[in-house]
Coordinates of C-alpha atoms in Angstrom, one line a residue:
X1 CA -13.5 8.3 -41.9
X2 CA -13.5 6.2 -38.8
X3 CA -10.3 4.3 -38.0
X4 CA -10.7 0.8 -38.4
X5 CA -10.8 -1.1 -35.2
X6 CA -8.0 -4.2 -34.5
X7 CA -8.7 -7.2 -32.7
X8 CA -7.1 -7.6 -29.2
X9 CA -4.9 -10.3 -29.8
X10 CA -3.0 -10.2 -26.8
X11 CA -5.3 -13.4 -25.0
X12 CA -4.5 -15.7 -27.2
X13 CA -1.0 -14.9 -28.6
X14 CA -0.1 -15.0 -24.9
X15 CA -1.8 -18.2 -24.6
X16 CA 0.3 -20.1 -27.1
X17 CA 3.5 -18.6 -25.5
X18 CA 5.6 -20.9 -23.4
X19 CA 5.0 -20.3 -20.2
X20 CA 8.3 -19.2 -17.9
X21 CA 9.0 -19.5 -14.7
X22 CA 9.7 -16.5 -13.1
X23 CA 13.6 -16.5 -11.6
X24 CA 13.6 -16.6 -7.6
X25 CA 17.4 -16.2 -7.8
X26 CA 17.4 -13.2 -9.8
X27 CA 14.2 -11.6 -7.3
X28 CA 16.5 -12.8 -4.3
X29 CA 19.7 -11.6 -5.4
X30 CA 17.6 -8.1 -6.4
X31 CA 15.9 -7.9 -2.7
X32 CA 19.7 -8.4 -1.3
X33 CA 21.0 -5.6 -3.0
X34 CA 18.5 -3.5 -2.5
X35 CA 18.1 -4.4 1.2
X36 CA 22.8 -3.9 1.4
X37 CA 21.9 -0.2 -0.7
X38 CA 19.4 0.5 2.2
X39 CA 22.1 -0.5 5.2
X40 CA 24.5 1.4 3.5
X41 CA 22.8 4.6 3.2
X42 CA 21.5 4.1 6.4
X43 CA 25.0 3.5 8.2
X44 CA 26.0 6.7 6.7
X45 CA 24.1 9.1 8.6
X46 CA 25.3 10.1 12.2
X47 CA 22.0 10.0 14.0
X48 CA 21.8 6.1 13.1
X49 CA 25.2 5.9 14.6
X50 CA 23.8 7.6 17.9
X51 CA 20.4 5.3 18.1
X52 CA 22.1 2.1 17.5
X53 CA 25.1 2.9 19.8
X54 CA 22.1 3.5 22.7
X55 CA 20.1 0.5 21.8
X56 CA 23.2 -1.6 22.0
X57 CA 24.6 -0.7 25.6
X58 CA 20.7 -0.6 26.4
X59 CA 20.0 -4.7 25.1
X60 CA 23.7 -5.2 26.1
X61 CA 22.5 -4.8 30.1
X62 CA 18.7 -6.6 29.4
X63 CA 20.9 -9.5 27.8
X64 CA 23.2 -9.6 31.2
X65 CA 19.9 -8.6 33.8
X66 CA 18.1 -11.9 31.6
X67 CA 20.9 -14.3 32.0
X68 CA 19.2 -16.5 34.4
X69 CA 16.3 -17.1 32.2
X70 CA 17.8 -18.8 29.0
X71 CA 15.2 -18.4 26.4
X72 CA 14.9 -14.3 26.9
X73 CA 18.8 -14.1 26.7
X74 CA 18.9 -15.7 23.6
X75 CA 16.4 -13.6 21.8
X76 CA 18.5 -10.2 23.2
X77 CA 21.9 -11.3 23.0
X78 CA 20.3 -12.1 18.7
X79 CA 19.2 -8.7 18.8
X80 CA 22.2 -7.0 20.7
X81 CA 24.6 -8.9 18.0
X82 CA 22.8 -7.3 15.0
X83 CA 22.6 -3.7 16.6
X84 CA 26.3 -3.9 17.5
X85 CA 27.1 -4.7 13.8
X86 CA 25.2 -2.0 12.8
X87 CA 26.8 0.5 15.7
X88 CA 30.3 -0.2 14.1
X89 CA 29.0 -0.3 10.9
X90 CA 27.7 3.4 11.1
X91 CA 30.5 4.3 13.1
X92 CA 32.9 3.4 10.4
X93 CA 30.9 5.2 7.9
X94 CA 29.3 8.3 9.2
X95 CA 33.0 9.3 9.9
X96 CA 32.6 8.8 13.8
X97 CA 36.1 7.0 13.7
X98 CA 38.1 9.8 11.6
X99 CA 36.6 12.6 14.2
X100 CA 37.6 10.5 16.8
X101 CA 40.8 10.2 15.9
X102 CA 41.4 14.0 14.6
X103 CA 40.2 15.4 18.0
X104 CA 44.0 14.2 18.6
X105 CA 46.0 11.0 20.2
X106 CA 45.1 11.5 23.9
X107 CA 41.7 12.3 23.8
X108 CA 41.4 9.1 21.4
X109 CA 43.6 7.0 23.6
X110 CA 41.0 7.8 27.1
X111 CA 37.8 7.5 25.3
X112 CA 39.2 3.7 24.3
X113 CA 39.8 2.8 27.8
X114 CA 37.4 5.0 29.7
X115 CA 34.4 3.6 27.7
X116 CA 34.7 0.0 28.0
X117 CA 36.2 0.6 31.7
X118 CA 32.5 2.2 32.7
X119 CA 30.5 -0.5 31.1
X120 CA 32.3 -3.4 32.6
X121 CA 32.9 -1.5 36.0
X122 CA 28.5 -1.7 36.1
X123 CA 28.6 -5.5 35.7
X124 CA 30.5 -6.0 38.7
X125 CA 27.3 -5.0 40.4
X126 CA 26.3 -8.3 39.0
X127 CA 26.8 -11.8 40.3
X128 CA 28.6 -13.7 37.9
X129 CA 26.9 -17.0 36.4
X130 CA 28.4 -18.4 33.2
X131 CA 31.4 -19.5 34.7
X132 CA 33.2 -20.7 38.1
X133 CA 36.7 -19.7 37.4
X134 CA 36.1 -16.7 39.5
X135 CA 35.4 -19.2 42.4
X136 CA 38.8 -20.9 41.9
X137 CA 40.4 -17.4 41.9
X138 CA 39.2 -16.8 45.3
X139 CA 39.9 -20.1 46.8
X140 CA 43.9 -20.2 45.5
X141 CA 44.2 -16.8 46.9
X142 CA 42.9 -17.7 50.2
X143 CA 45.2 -20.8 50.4
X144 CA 48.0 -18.5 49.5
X145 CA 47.5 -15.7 51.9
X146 CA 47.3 -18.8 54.3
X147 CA 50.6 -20.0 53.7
X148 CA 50.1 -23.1 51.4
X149 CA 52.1 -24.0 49.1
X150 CA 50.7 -24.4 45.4
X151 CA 51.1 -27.5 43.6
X152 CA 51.4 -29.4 46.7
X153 CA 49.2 -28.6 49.1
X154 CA 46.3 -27.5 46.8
X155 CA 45.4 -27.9 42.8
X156 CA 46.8 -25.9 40.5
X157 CA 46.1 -26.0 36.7
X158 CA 47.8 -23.7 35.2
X159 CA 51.4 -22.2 34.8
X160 CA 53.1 -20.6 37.5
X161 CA 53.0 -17.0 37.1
X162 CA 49.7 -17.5 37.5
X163 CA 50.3 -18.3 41.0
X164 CA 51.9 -15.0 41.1
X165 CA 49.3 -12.8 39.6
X166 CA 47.1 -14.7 42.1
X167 CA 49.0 -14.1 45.1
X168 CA 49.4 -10.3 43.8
X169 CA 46.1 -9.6 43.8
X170 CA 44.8 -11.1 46.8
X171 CA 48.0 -9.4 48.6
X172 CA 47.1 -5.8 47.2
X173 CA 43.6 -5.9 47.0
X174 CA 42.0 -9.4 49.1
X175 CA 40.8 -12.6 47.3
X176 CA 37.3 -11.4 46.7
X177 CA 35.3 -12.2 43.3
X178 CA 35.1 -8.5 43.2
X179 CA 38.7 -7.8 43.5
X180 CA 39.6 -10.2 40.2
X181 CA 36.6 -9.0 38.2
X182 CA 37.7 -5.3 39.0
X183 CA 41.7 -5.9 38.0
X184 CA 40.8 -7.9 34.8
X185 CA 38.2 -5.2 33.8
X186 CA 41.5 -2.8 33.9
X187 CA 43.6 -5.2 32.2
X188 CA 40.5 -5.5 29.3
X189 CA 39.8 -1.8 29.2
X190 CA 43.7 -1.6 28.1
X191 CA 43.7 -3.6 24.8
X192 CA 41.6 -0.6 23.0
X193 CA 44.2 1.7 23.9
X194 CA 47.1 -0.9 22.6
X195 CA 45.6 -1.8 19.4
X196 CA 45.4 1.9 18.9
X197 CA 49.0 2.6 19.4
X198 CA 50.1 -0.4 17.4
X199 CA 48.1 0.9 14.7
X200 CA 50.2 4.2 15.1
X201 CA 53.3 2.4 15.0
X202 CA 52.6 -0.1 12.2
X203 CA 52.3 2.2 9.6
X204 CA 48.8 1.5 8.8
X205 CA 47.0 4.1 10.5
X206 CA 45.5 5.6 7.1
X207 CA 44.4 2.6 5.5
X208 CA 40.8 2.7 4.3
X209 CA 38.3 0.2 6.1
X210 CA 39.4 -2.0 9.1
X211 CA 42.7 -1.7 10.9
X212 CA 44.2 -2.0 14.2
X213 CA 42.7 1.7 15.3
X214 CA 38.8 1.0 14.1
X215 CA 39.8 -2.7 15.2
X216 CA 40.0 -0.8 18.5
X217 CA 37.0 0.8 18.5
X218 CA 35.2 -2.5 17.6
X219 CA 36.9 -4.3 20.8
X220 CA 35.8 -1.0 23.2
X221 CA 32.1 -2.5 22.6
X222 CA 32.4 -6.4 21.8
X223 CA 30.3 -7.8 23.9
X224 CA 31.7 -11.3 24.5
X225 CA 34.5 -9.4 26.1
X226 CA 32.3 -7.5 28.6
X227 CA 30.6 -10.7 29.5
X228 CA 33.3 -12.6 30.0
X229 CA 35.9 -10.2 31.9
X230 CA 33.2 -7.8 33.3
X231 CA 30.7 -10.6 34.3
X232 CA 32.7 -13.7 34.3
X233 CA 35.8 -12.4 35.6
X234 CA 38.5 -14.7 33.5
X235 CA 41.9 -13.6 33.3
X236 CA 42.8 -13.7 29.7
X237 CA 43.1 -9.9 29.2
X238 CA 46.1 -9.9 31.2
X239 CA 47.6 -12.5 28.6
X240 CA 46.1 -10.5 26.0
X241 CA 48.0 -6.8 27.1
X242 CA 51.4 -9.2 27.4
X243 CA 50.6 -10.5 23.7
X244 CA 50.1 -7.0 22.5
X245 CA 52.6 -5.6 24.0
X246 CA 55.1 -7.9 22.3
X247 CA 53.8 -7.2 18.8
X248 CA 54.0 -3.3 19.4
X249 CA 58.1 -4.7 20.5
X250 CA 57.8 -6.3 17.4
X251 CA 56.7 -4.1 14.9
X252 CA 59.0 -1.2 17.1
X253 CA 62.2 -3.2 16.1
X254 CA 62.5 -4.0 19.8
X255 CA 63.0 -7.8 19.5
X256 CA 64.1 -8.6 23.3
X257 CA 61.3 -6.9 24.7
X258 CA 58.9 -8.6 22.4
X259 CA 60.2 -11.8 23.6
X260 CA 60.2 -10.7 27.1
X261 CA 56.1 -10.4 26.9
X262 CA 55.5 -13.0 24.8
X263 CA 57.0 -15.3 26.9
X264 CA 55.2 -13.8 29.9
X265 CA 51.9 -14.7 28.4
X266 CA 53.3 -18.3 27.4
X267 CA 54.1 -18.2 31.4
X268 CA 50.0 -17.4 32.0
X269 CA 48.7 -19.3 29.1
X270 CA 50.1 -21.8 26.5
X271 CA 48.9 -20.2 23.1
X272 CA 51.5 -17.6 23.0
X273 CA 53.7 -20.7 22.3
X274 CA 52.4 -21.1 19.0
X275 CA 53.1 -17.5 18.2
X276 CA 56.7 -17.6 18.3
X277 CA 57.4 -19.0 15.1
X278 CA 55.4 -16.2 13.1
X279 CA 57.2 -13.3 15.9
X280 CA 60.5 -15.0 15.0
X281 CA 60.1 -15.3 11.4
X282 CA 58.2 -11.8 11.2
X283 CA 61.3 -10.0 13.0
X284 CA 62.6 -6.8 11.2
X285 CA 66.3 -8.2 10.4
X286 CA 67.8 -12.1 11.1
X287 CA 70.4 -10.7 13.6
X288 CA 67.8 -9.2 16.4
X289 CA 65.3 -12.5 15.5
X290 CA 67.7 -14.4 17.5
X291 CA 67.0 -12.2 20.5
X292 CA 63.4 -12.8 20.4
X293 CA 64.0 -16.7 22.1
X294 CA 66.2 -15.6 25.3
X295 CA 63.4 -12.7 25.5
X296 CA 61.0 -15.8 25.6
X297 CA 62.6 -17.9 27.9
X298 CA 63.8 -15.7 30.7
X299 CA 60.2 -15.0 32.7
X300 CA 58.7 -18.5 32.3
X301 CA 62.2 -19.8 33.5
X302 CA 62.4 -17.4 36.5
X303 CA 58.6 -18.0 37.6
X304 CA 59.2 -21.7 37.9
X305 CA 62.8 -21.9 39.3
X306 CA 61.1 -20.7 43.1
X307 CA 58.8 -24.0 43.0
X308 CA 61.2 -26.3 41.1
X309 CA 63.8 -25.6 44.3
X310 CA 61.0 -25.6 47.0
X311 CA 58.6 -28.8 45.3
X312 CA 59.8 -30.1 41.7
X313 CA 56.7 -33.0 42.5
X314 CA 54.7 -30.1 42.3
X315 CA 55.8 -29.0 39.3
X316 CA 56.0 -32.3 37.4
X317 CA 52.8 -33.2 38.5
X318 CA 51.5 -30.3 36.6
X319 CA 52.8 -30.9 33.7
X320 CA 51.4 -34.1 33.9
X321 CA 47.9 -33.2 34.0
X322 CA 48.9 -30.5 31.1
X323 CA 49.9 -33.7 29.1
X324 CA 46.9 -35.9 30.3
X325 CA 44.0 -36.8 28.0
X326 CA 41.6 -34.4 29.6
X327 CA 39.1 -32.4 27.8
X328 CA 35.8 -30.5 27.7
X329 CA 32.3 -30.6 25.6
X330 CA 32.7 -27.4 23.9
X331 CA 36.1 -29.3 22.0
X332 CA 35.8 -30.9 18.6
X333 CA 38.8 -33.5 20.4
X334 CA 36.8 -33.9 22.8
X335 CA 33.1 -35.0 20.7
X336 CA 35.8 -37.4 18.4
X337 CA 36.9 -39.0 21.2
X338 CA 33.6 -39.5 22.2
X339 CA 32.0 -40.5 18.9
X340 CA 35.1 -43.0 18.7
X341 CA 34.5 -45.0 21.9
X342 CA 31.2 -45.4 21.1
X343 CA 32.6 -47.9 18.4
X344 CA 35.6 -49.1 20.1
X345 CA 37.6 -47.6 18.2
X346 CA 41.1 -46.3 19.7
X347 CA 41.2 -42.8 20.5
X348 CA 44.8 -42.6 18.9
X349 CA 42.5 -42.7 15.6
X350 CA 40.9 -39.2 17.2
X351 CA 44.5 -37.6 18.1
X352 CA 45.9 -38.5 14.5
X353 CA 42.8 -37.1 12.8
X354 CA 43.3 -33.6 14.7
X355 CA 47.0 -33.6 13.6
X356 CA 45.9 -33.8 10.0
X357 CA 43.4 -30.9 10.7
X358 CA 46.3 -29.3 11.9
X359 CA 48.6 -30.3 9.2
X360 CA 46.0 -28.6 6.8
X361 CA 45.4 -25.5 8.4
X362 CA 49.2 -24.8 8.6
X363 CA 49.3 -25.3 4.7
X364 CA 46.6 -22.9 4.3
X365 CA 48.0 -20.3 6.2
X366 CA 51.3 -20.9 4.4
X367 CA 49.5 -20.9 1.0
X368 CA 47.6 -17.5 2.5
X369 CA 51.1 -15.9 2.8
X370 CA 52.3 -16.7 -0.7
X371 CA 49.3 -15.3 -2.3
X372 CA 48.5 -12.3 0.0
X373 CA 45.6 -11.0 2.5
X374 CA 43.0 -11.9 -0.2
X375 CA 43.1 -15.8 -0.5
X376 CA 44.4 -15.6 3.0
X377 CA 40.6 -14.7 3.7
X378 CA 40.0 -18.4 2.9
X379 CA 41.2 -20.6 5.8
X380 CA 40.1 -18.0 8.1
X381 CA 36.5 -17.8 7.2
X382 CA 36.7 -21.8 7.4
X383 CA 38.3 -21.7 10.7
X384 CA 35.5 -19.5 12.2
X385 CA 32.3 -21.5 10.7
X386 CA 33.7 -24.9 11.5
X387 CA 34.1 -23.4 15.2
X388 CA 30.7 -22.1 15.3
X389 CA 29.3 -25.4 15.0
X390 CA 31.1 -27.0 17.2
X391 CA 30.4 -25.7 20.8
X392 CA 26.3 -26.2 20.5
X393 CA 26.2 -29.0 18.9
X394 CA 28.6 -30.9 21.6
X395 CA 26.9 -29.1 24.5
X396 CA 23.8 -30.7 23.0
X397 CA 25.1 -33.5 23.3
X398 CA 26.3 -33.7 26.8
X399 CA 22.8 -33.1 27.9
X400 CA 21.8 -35.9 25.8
X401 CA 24.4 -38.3 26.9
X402 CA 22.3 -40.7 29.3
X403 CA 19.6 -41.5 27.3
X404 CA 21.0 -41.4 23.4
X405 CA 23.9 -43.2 22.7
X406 CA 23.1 -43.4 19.5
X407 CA 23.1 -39.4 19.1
X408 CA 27.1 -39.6 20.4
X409 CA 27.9 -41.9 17.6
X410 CA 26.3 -39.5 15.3
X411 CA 28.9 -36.6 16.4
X412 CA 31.5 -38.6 16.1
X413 CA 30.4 -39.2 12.7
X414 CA 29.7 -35.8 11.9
X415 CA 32.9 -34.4 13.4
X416 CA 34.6 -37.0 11.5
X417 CA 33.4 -36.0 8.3
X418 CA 33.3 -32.2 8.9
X419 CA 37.2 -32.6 9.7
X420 CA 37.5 -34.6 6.7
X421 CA 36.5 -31.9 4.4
X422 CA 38.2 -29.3 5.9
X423 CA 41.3 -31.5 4.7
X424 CA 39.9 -32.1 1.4
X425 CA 38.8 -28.5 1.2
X426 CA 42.9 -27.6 2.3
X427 CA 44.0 -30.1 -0.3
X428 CA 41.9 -28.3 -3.3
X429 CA 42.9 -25.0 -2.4
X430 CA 46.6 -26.5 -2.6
X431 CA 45.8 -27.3 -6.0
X432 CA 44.8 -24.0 -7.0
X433 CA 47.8 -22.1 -6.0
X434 CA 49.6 -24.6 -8.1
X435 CA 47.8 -23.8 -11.4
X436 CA 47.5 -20.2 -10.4
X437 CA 51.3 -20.4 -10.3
X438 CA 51.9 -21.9 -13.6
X439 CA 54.8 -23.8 -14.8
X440 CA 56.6 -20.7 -13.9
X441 CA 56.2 -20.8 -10.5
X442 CA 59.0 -19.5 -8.2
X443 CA 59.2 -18.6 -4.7
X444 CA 57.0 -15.8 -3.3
X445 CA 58.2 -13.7 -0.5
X446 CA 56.0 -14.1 2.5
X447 CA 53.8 -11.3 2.6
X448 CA 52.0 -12.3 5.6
X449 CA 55.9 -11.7 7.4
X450 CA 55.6 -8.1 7.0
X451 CA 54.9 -6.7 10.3
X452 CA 51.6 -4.3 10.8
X453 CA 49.8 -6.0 8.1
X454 CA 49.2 -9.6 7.0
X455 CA 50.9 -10.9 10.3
X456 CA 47.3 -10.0 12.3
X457 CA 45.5 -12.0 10.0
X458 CA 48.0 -15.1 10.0
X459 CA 48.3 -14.8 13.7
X460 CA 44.2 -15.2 13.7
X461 CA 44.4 -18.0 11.5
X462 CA 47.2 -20.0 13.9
X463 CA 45.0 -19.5 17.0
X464 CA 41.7 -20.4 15.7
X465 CA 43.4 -23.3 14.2
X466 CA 44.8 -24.1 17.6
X467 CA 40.9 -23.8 19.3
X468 CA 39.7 -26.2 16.3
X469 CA 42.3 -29.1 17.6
X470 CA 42.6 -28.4 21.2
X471 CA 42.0 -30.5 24.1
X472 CA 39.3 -28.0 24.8
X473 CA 37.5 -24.7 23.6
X474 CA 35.7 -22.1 25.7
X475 CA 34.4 -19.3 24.3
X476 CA 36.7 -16.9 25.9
X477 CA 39.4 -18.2 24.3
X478 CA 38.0 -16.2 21.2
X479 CA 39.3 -13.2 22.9
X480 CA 43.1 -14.7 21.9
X481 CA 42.3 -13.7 18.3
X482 CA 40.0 -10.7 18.4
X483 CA 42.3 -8.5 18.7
X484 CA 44.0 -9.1 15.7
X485 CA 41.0 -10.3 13.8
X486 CA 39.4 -6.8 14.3
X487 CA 42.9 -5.6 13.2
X488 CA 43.6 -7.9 9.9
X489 CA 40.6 -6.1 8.0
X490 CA 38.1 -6.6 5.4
X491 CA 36.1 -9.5 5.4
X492 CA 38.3 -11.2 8.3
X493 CA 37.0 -8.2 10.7
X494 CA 33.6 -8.8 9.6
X495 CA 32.9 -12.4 9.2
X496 CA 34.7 -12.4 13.1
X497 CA 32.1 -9.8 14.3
X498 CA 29.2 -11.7 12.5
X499 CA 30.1 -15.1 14.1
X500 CA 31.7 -14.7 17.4
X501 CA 28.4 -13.8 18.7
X502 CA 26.4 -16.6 18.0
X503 CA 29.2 -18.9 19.0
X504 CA 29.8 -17.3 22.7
X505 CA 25.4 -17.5 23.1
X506 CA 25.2 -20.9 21.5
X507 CA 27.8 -22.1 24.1
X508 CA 26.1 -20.8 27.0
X509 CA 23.3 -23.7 27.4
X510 CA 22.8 -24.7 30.5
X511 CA 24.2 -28.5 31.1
X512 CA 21.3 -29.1 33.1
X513 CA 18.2 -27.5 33.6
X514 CA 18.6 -24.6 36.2
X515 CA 22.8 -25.1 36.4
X516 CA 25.8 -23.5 33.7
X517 CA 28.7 -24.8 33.0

């Protein structure tokens, strides 16, 4: 008996069905995961390690042999960011690191400095465009070795053992370009090695993910640091060693010394100012704290005492110009102040809005400390977007000055209203601790005040909060933090690697066509 045949109903019972949508945030949250599964199982293999590692030093050099021509460097500096990720990324996972570091301290320690030594010591074979610092270098050595006094009979903006290190160099080695660029390659090629050895001594060395000695692999191939020490020639990696050095004297229970470093890199630079309440505070016991301040004062005292006694004009005109209103285009200061005189406005209105940035950012970090590395994440990952925007959109602007007014008004609007939600942001996050607390709350013990751990992180937080409200920002100065953003692990490491790229390319736009900055 044949089986009776049933009508194909599936037509028109679909027909009077509601029709649905289908959900894009489900299918993009699906291709995300699967596309983060692919990366990981990629990263985990050794030979991906090898490839990307080659590609990067190999775009790395195309990105500095195509710095002339500014479109082609922006498309391989893109693609050299996103293989470096990847490089440490694999690194991390294929094991690379832990057989680095088992094939025993020494061998560890001259791979750090030898391999960021080499690729720097190439780009000296290069002539350095991004910056004229370099220039200024050479010129205050050459008046030096001539005799003149600094100060008075030439300009000099910036603290006094500078003067020193400049009169060093071009005594040992001549004030060529190539003499500066080849010291401060050293100096850079030393921070690997440090952050190593801080990560021995700071009792973190076995902690899983991100720490002070992959942090130090990370730095060995950053390549805003090649660019700007290798290519550029700054001098920040001497303040850099100094800083380091006094946290290793910190976290070593050696309080003096710590101070004595610190304070020499206050004596190069001014951020190591803002450090010493978090070095103070983060001291091993109260009694040797107190030793940290004469530490402090003692080399900035004895570098100026020689020109205070020969030419205190000198000196008090320098501090003068420190004091002055002066700023750059790649400073959010510096794009309020010129949103605000568009509209007449004082600039006092300007200088009182970056105090309450300030104000803000120093509750966050204290809020970060009460709670621990994980809401501590917070204020950092804010810090480094709101910086990222910053520098391109104000260079932008410069070129644009002549012929839009109206655009300047419109970043000082903007910056207005991006500093106002960072305040407002600060202020909910406030709230939230508060009813996280309860109506138990009591006092937490700082955790960001034990040394080796949460102070990188809170340290990273202070100085990018201090390039968010400065009188200006380069994108060099991001080397003051990388350090111990590579060391503070997690998502701080990351999100630093992720962004500091794009900021230091962004920034380098030509002011005009065919000049830099």
């Amino acid at each position: 008996m044949e089986e009776e045949a049933t009508p194909d109903t599936s037509i028109s019972s679909g027909m009077n069905e509601r029709y649905t949508a289908p959900d894009h945030r489900s299918s993009l949250a699906d291709t995300t995961r699967r596309l983060g599964d692919f990366l990981t199982r990629m990263s985990e293999r050794r030979r991906v390690f090898e490839i990307s590692f080659i590609l990067h030093l190999l775009l790395f050099f195309m990105t500095v042999m195509a710095s002339w021509t500014w479109g082609l460097f922006h498309l391989l500096a893109a693609a050299d960011l996103a293989v470096f990720f990847l490089c440490i990324l694999s690194a991390l996972r294929s094991g690379f690191i832990t057989e680095l570091h088992s094939k025993g301290k020494g061998w560890t320690l001259l791979v750090l400095f030898f391999l960021p030594l080499i690729i720097q010591l190439l780009l000296l074979l290069e002539d350095p465009n991004f910056s004229q610092d370099i220039l200024r270098l050479q010129f205050r050595g050459e008046a030096l070795r001539e005799g003149l006094i600094p100060y008075r009979d030439f300009e000099v903006n910036k603290p006094p053992l500078y003067v020193w290190m400049v009169g060093l160099v071009s005594t040992l080695f001549g004030p060529s370009p190539i003499s500066f660029r080849a010291v401060f390659v050293v100096f850079n090629s030393l921070i690997p090695p440090l952050m190593y050895m801080i990560g021995e001594r700071s009792k973190e060395a076995n902690l899983s993910g991100f720490g002070w000695r992959t942090g130090a692999f990370a730095y060995a191939l950053w390549p805003l640091a090649f660019l700007e020490v290798g290519l550029s020639g700054h001098f920040d990696p001497v303040v850099m060693v100094l800083v380091l050095l006094a946290y290793m004297g910190l976290v070593s229970g050696r309080t003096f010394s710590s101070g004595v470093f610190l304070g020499a890199g206050f004596a190069l630079k001014m951020f190591p100012l803002f450090l010493i309440p978090l070095f103070f505070l983060g001291s091993s016991s109260r009694r040797s704290r107190w030793m940290l301040l004469p530490g402090f004062i003692s080399v900035p005292l004895l570098s100026t005492l020689p020109f205070m006694i020969s030419d205190p004009g000198g000196i008090l005109e320098y501090l003068s110009y420190q004091s002055s209103g002066w700023g750059v285009s790649l400073s959010l200061r510096y794009v309020l102040d010129l949103g605000l005189s568009v509209w007449g406005i004082p600039l006092m209105s300007s200088f009182l809005l970056s105090i309450a940035v300030l104000a803000a950012g120093w509750v966050l970090i204290v809020i970060s400390g009460m709670h621990g590395s994980r809401r501590g994440v917070t204020p950092v990952l804010l810090g480094l977007a709101f910086l990222s925007l910053v520098p391109t959109g104000s260079t932008v602007i410069v070129i644009l000055a002549d012929t839009t007014g109206p655009l300047i008004s419109a970043a000082g609007v903007l910056s207005i209203l991006a500093s106002l939600a960072f305040i407002l942001l600060s202020f909910r996050i406030i709230l939230m601790s508060r009813r996280d607390a309860g109506p138990k709350r009591r006092r937490h013990r700082m955790r960001w005040l034990i040394p080796g751990w949460n102070l990188p992180s809170t340290i990273t937080m202070v100085i990018l909060l201090l390039l968010l409200v400065s009188a200006q920002y380069h994108p060099w100065y991001l080397m003051w933090a990388a350090p111990f953003a590579f060391a503070s692990g997690g998502r701080t490491a990351w999100s630093f690697l992720l962004l500091s790229g794009p900021l230091q390319y962004n920034a380098y736009f030509p002011w005009d066509l065919g000049t830099h900055f």
